[in-house]
Short mmCIF file of C-alpha atoms and ligand atoms in Angstrom, two decimals:
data_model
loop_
_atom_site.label_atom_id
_atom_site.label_comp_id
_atom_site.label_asym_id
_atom_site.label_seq_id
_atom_site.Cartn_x
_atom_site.Cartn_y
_atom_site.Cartn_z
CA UNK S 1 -12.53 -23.37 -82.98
CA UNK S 2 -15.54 -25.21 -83.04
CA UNK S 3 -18.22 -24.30 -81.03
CA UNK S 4 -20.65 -26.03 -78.58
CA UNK S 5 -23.34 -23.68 -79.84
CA UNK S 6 -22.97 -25.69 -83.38
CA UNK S 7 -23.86 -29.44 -82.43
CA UNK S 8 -26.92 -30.88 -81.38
CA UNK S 9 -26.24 -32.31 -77.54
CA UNK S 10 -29.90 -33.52 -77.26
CA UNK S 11 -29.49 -36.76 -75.37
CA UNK S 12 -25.65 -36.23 -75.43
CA UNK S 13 -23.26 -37.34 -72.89
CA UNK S 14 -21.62 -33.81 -72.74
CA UNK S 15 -18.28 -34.16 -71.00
CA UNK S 16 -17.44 -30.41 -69.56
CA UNK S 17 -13.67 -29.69 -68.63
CA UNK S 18 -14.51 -26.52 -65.98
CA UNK S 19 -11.94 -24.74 -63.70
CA UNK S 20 -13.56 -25.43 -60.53
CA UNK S 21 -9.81 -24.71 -59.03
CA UNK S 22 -11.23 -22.74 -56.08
CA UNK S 23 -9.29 -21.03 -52.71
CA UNK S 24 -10.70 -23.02 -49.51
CA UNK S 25 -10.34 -22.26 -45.99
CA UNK S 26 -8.57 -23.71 -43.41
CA UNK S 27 -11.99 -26.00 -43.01
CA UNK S 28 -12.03 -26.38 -46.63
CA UNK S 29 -15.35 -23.84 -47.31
CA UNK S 30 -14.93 -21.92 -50.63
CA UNK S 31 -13.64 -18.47 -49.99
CA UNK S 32 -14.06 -17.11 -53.80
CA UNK S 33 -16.79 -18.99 -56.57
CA UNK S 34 -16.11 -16.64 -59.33
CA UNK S 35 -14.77 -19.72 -61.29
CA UNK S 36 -17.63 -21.96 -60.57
CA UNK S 37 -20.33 -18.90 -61.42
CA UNK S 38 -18.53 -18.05 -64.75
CA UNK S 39 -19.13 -22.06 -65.87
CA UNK S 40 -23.03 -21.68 -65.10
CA UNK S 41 -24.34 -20.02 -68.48
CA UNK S 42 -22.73 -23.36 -70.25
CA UNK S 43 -24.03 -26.18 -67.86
CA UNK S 44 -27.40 -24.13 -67.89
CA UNK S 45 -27.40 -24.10 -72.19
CA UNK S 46 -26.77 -27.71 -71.82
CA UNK S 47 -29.53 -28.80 -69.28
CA UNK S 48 -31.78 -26.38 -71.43
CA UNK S 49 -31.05 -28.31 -74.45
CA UNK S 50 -31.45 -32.12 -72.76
CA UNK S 51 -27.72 -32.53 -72.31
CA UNK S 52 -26.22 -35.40 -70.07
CA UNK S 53 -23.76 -32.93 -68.48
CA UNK S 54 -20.43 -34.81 -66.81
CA UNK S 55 -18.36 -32.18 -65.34
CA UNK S 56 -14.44 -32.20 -64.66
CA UNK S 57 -11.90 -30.36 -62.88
CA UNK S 58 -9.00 -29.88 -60.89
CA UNK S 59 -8.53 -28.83 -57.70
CA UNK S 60 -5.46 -27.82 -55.99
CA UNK S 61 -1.69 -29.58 -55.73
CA UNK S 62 -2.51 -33.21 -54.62
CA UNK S 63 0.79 -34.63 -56.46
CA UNK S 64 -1.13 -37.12 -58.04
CA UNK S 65 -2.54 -38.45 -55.26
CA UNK S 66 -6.10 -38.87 -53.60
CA UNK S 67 -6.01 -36.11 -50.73
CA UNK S 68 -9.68 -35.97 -49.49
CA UNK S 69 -9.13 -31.92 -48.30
CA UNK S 70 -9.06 -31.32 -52.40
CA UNK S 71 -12.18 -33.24 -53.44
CA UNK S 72 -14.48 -31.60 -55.49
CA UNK S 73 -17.59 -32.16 -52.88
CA UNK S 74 -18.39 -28.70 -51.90
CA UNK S 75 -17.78 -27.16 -55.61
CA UNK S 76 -20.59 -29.63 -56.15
CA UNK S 77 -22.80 -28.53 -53.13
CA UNK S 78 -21.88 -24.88 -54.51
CA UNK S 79 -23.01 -25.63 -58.22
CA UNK S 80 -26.28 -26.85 -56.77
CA UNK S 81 -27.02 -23.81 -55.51
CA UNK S 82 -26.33 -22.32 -58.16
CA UNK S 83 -28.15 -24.22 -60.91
CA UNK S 84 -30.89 -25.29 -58.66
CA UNK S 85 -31.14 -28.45 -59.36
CA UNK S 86 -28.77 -31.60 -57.84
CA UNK S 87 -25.29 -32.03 -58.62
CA UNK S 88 -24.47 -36.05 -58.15
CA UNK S 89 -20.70 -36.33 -57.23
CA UNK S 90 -18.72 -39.42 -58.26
CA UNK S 91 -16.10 -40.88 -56.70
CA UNK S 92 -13.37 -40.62 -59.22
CA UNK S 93 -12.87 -39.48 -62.52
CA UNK S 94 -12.15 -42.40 -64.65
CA UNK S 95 -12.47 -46.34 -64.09
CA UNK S 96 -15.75 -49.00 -64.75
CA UNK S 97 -18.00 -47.94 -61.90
CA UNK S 98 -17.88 -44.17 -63.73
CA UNK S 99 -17.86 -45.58 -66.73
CA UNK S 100 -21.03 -46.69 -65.74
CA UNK S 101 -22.86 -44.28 -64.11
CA UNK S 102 -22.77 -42.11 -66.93
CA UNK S 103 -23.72 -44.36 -69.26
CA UNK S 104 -27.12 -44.68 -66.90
CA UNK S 105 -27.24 -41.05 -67.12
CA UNK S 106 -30.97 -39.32 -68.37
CA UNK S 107 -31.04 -36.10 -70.02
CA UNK S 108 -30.86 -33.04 -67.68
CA UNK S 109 -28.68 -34.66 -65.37
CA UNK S 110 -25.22 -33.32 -63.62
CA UNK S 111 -22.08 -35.32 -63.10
CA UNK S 112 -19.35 -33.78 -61.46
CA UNK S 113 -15.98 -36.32 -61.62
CA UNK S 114 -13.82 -36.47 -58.63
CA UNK S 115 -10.45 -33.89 -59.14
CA UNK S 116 -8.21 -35.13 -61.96
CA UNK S 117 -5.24 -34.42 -60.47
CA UNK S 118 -5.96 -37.19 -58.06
CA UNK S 119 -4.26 -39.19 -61.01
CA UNK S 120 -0.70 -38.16 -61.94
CA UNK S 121 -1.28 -39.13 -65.40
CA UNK S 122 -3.62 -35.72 -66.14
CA UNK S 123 -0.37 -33.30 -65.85
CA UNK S 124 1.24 -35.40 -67.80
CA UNK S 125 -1.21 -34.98 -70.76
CA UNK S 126 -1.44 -39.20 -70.61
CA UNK S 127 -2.82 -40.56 -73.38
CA UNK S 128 -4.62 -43.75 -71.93
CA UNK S 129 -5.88 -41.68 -69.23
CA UNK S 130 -7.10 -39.20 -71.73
CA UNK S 131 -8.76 -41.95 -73.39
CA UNK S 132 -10.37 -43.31 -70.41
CA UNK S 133 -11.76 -40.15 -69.67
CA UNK S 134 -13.10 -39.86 -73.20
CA UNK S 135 -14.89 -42.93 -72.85
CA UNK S 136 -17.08 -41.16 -70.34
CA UNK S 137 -18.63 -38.72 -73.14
CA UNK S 138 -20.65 -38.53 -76.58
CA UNK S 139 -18.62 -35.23 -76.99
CA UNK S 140 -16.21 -32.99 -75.25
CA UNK S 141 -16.51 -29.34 -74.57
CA UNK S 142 -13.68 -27.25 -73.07
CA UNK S 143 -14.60 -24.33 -70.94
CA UNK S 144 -11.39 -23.58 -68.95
CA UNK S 145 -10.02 -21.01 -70.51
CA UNK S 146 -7.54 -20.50 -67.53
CA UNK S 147 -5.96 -23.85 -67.70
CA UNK S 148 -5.89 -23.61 -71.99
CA UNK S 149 -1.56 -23.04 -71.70
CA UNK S 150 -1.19 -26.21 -70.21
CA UNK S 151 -0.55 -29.47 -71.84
CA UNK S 152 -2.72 -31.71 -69.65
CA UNK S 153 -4.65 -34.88 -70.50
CA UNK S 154 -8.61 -33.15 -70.13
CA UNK S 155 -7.13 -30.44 -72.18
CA UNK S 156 -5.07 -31.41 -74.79
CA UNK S 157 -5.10 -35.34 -75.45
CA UNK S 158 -8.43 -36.21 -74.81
CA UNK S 159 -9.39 -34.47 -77.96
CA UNK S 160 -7.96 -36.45 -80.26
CA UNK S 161 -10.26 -39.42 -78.92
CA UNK S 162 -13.90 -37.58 -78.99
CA UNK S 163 -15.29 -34.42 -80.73
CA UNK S 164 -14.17 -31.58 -79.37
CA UNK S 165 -16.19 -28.02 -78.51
CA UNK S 166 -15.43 -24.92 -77.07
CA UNK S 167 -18.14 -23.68 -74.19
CA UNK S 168 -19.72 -20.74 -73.92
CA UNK S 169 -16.88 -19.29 -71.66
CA UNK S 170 -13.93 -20.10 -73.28
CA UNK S 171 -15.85 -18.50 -76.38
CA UNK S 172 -16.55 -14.95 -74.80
CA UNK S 173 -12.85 -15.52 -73.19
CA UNK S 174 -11.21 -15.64 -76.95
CA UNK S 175 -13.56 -13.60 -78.69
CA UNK S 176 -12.88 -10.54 -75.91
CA UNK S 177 -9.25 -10.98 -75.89
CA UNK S 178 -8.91 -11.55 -79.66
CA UNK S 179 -10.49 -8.24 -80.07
CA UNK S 180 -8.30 -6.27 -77.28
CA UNK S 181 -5.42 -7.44 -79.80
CA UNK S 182 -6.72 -7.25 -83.35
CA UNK S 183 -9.44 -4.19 -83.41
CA UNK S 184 -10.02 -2.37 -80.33
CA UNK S 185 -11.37 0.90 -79.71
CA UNK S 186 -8.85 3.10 -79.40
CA UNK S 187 -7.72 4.50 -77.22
CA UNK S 188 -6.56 1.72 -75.42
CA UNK S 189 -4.78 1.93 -72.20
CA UNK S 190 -3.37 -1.71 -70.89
CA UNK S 191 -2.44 -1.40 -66.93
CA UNK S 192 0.07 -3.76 -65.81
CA UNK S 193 1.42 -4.11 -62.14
CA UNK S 194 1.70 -6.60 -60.07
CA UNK S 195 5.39 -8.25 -58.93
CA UNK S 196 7.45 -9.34 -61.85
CA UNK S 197 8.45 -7.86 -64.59
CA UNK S 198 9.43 -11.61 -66.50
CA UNK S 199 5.90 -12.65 -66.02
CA UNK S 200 4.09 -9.69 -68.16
CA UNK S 201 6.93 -8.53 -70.38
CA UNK S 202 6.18 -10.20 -73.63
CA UNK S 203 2.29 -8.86 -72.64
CA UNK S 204 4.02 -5.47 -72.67
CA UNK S 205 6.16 -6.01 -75.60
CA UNK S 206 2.95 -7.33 -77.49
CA UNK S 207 1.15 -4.24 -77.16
CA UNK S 208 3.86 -1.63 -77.93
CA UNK S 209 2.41 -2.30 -81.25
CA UNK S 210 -1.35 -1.89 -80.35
CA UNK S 211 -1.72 -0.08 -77.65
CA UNK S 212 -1.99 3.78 -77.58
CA UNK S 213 -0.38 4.12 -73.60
CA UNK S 214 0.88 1.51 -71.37
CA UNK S 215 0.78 2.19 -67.80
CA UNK S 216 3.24 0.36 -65.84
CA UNK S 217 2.63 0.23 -62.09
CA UNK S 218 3.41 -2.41 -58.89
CA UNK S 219 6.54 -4.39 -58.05
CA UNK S 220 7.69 -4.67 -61.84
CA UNK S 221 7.85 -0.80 -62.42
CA UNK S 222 10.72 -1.06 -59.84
CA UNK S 223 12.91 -3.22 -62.31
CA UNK S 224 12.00 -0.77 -64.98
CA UNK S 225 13.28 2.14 -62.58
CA UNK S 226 16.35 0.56 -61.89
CA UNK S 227 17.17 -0.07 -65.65
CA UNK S 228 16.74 3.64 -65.87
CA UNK S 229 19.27 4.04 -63.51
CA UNK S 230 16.83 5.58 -60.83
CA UNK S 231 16.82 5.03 -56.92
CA UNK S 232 15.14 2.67 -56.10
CA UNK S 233 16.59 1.86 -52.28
CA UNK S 234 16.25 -1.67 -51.30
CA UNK S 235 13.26 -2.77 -53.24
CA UNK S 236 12.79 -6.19 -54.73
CA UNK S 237 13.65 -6.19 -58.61
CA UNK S 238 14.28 -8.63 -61.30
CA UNK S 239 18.19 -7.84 -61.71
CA UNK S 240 18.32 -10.73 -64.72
CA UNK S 241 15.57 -9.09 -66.35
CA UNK S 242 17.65 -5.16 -66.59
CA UNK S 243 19.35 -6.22 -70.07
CA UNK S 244 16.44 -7.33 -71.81
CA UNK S 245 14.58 -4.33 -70.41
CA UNK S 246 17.23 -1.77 -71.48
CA UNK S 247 16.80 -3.52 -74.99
CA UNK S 248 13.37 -3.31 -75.27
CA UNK S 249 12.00 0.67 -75.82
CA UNK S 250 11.61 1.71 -72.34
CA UNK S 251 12.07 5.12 -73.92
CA UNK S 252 8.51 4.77 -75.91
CA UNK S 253 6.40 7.47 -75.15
CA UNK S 254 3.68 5.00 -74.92
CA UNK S 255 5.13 3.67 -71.99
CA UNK S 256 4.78 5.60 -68.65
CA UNK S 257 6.40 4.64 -65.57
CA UNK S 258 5.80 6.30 -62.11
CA UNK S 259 6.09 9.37 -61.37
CA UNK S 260 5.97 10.03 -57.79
CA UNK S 261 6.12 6.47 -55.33
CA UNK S 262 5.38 5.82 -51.62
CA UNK S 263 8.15 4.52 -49.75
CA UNK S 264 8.71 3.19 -46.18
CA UNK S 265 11.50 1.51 -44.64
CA UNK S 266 9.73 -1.99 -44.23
CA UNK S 267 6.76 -3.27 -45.74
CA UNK S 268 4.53 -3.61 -42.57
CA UNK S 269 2.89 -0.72 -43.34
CA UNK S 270 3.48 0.37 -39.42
CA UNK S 271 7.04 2.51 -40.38
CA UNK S 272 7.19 5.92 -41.40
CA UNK S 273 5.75 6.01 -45.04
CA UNK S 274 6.24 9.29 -47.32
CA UNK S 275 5.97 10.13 -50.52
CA UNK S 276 8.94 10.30 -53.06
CA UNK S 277 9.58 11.54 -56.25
CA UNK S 278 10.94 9.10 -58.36
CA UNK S 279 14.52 8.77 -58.07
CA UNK S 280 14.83 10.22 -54.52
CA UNK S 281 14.48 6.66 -52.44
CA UNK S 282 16.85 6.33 -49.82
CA UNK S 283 18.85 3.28 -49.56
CA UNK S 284 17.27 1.74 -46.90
CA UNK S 285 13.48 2.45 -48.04
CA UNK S 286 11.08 0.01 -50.49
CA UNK S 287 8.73 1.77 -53.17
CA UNK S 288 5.09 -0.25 -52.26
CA UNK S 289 2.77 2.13 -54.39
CA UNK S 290 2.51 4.53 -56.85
CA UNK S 291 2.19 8.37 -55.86
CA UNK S 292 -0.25 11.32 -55.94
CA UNK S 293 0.75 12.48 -59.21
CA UNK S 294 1.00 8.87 -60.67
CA UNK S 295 -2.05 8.39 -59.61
CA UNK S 296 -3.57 11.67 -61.11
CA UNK S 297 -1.66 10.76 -64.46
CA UNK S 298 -2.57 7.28 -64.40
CA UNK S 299 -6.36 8.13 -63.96
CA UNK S 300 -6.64 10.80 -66.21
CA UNK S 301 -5.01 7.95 -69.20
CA UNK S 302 -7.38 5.66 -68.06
CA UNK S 303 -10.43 8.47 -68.26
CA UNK S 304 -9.78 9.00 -72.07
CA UNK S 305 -9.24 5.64 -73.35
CA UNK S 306 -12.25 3.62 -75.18
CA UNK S 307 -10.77 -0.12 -74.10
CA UNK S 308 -8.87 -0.77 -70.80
CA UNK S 309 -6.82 -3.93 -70.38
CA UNK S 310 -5.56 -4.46 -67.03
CA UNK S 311 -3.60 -6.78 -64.93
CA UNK S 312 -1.71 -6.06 -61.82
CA UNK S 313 -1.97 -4.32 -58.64
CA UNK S 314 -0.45 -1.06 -58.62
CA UNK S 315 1.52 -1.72 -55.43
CA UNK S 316 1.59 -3.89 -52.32
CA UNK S 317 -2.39 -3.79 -51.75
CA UNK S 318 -2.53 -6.28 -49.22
CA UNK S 319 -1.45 -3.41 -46.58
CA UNK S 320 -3.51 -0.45 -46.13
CA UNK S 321 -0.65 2.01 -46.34
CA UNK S 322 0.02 0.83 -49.83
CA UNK S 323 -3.01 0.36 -51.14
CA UNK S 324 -4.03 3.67 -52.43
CA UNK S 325 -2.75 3.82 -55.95
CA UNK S 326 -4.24 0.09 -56.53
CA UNK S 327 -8.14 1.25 -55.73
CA UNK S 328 -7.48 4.79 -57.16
CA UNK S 329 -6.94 2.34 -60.48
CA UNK S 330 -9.79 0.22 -59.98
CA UNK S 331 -12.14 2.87 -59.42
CA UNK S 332 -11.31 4.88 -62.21
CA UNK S 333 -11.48 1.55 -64.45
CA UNK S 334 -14.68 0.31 -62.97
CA UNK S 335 -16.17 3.50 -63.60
CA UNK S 336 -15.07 4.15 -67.39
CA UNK S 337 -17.63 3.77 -70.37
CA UNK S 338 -14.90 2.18 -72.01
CA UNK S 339 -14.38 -1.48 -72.37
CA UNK S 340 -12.74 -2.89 -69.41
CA UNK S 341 -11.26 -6.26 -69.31
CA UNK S 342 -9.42 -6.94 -66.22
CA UNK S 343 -7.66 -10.32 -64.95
CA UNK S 344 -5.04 -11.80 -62.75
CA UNK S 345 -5.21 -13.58 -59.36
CA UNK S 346 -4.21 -10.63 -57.07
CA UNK S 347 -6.13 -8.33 -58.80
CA UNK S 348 -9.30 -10.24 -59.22
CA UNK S 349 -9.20 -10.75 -55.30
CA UNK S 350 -8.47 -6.81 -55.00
CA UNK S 351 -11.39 -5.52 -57.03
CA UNK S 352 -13.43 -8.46 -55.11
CA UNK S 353 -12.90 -6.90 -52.20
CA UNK S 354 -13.84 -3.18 -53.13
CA UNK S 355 -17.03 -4.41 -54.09
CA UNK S 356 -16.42 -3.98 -57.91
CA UNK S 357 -16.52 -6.96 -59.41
CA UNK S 358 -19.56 -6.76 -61.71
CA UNK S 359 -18.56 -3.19 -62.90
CA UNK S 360 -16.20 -4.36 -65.34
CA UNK S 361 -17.05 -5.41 -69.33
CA UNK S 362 -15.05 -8.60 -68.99
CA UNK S 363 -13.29 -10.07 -66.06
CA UNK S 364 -11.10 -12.91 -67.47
CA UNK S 365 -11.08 -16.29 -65.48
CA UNK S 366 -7.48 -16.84 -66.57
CA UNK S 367 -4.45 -15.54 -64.95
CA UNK S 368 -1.66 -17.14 -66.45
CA UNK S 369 -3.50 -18.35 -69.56
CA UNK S 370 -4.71 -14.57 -70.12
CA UNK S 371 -1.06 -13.41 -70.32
CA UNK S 372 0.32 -16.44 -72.55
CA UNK S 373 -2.81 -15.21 -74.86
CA UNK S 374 -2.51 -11.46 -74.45
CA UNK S 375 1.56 -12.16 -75.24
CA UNK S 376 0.72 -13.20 -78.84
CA UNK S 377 1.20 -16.60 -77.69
CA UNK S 378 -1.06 -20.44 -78.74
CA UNK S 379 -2.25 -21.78 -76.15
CA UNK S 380 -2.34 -25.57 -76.52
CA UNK S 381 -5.88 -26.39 -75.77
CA UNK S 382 -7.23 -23.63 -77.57
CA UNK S 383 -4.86 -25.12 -80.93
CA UNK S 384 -6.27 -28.32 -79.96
CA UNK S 385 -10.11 -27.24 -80.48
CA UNK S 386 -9.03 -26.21 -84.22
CA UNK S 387 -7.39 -29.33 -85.42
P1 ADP W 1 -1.90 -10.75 -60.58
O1 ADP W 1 -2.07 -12.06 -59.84
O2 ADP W 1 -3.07 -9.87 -60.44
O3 ADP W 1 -1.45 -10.96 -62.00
P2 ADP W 1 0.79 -10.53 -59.59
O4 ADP W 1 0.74 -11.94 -59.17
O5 ADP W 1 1.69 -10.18 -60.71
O6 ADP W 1 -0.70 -9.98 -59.89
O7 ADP W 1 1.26 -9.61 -58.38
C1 ADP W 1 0.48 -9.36 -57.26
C2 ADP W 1 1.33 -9.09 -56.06
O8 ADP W 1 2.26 -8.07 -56.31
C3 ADP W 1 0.49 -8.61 -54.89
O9 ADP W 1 0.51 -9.58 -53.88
C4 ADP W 1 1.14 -7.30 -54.46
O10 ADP W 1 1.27 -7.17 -53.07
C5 ADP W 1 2.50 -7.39 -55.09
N1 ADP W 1 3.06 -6.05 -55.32
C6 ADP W 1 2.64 -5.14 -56.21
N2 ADP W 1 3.38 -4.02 -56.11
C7 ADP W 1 4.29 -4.24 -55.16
C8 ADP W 1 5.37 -3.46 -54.60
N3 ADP W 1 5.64 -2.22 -55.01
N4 ADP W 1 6.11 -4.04 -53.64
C9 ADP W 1 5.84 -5.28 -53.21
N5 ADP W 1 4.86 -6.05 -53.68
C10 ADP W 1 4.10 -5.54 -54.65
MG1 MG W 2 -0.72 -13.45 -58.97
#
């Protein structure tokens, strides 16, 4: 991968594919700029080093359409807080009158492009669009490491029309996660939860190999306890995925699976909720967390390990009742000396909201793009920057 770190951009129209794919409110304020903050260090290297910086992202589901509710305005307003300094917001992302602009462009100055996805052509990895967009750039520089597994035009076919970096991000992103795989510091403890089993498994599968314990928590443990032929009442499970679980070694001791859950007959949080030993749900009661003694078990892994991977709450978080086992996790990983990487939508929103954001080594940008990577998988724009 080549890196932006190893061309000169003096003067350079720098062309910056960012996530800047935000949650708004219902009056379409930001709710969460942990995306936009984790592209700063690379627009600020650029501006440092007299850069023309012309940034692009999407935002949203707009179905290739222009849906004013997902422009990129107030990601821009938000960057120029940020960077202190203005952000100038175009229009659109490709045609003459952009072409233009940035061609009038002085060093030090910011671009941000209207949302790609405005265009239909960018999820179909188009090649004239990619072009066009090229044309806007003396070089291109990737720094979306969460949208690196899809084959879209500012990812993938735009650089076979203009030299192609990776930013600072997607750098750290790699290096971090390449290391988790290849040469960590052992122990290492990866924590997955979260709600399906089919999403993580090949993550799981991947670091069978690696891994010295693998904690398995949240909605997906339920599958795994019902492939072990343990009660597991009415809760939600991945029936299609009991075959290739039973295949797959859910009898490795690396593996551990709850011991103790909390139950409740609806997930409101308002029924009765108790605490049951695995195996003793009723039928008409839902496992939402993990137990005391899970917990205890879980925590005293994570206490003893040198890396932590982690991805997944540890049961239905969103309600009080069922959130216990889920910060019990967090707090025990944010307060390791290990190296903690953590990622994934839910989760990133959960350790948000206890306050513990900064208290982790590395928190990935990329939920879905994290897990293709941490599966053993390529990710196409990340092939694409070697070529
Ligand atoms: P992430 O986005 O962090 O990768 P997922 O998308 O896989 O996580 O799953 C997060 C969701 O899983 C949360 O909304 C949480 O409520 C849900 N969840 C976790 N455990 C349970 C459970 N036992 N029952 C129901 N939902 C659960
Ligand atoms: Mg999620």
């Amino acid at each position: 991968m080549k890196l932006i770190k190893d061309v000169d951009v003096q003067n350079k129209r720098v062309l910056v594919r960012a996530d800047f794919n935000v949650d708004l409110d219902e009056q379409g304020k930001i709710i969460d700029d942990f995306r936009i903050r984790a592209v700063v260090p690379t627009i600020e290297y650029l501006i440092k080093n007299n850069a023309k910086v012309i940034l692009m992202s999407h935002l949203g589901e707009s179905q290739g359409k222009k849906d004013e509710k997902l422009s990129l305005g107030s990601v821009g307003e938000k960057l120029a807080e940020y960077l202190n300094c203005p952000v100038a917001k175009a229009d659109d992302c490709i045609g003459e009158e952009i072409k233009k602009q940035t061609h009038e462009m002085k060093a030090g100055e910011i671009i941000l492009l209207e949302n790609l996805r405005f265009h239909q052509e960018e999820k179909e990895n188009d090649e004239n669009f990619a072009k066009e967009l090229s044309k806007l750039g003396d070089i291109y520089v990737n720094d979306a490491f969460s949208v690196c597994h899809r084959l879209h035009a500012s990812v993938v076919a735009i650089t076979k029309y203009i030299p192609s970096y990776a930013g600072l991000l997607l750098e750290k992103e790699v290096a971090v996660l390449k290391k988790a795989l290849e040469n960590p510091e052992h122990p290492l403890a990866v924590v997955i939860g979260g709600a399906k089993i089919s999403t993580k498994i090949k993550v799981i599968a991947n670091f069978l190999d690696i891994a010295d314990n693998i904690l398995l928590g949240g909605a997906l443990a339920n599958t795994v306890l019902h492939a072990k032929c343990l009660a597991i009442g009415k809760s939600l499970i991945e029936e299609e995925m009991v075959a290739e679980i039973k295949n797959f070694e859910i009898t490795n001791t690396k593996i551990h699976i709850p011991v103790d859950t909390i139950v409740s007959t609806d997930t409101t949080g308002q029924g009765e909720v108790r605490i049951a030993p695995v195996g003793k749900t009723k039928e008409d009661e839902l496992i939402l967390d993990i137990g005391p003694e899970t917990k205890e078990l879980f925590v005293r892994i994570i206490k003893n390990a040198e890396t932590i991977v982690w991805n997944g709450p540890m049961g239905l978080f969103e309600k009080e009742n069922f959130a216990h086992g889920s910060k019990a996790i967090a707090k025990a990983i944010a307060e390791s000396s290990a190296y903690t990487i953590v990622g994934g939508g839910e989760t990133i929103c959960l350790i948000n909201e206890l306050g513990l954001i900064d208290k982790f080594s590395h928190v990935s940008t990329g939920g879905g793009a994290m897990l293709k990577f941490l599966a053993g998988e390529k990710l196409p724009g990340i092939t694409a920057l070697e070529t």
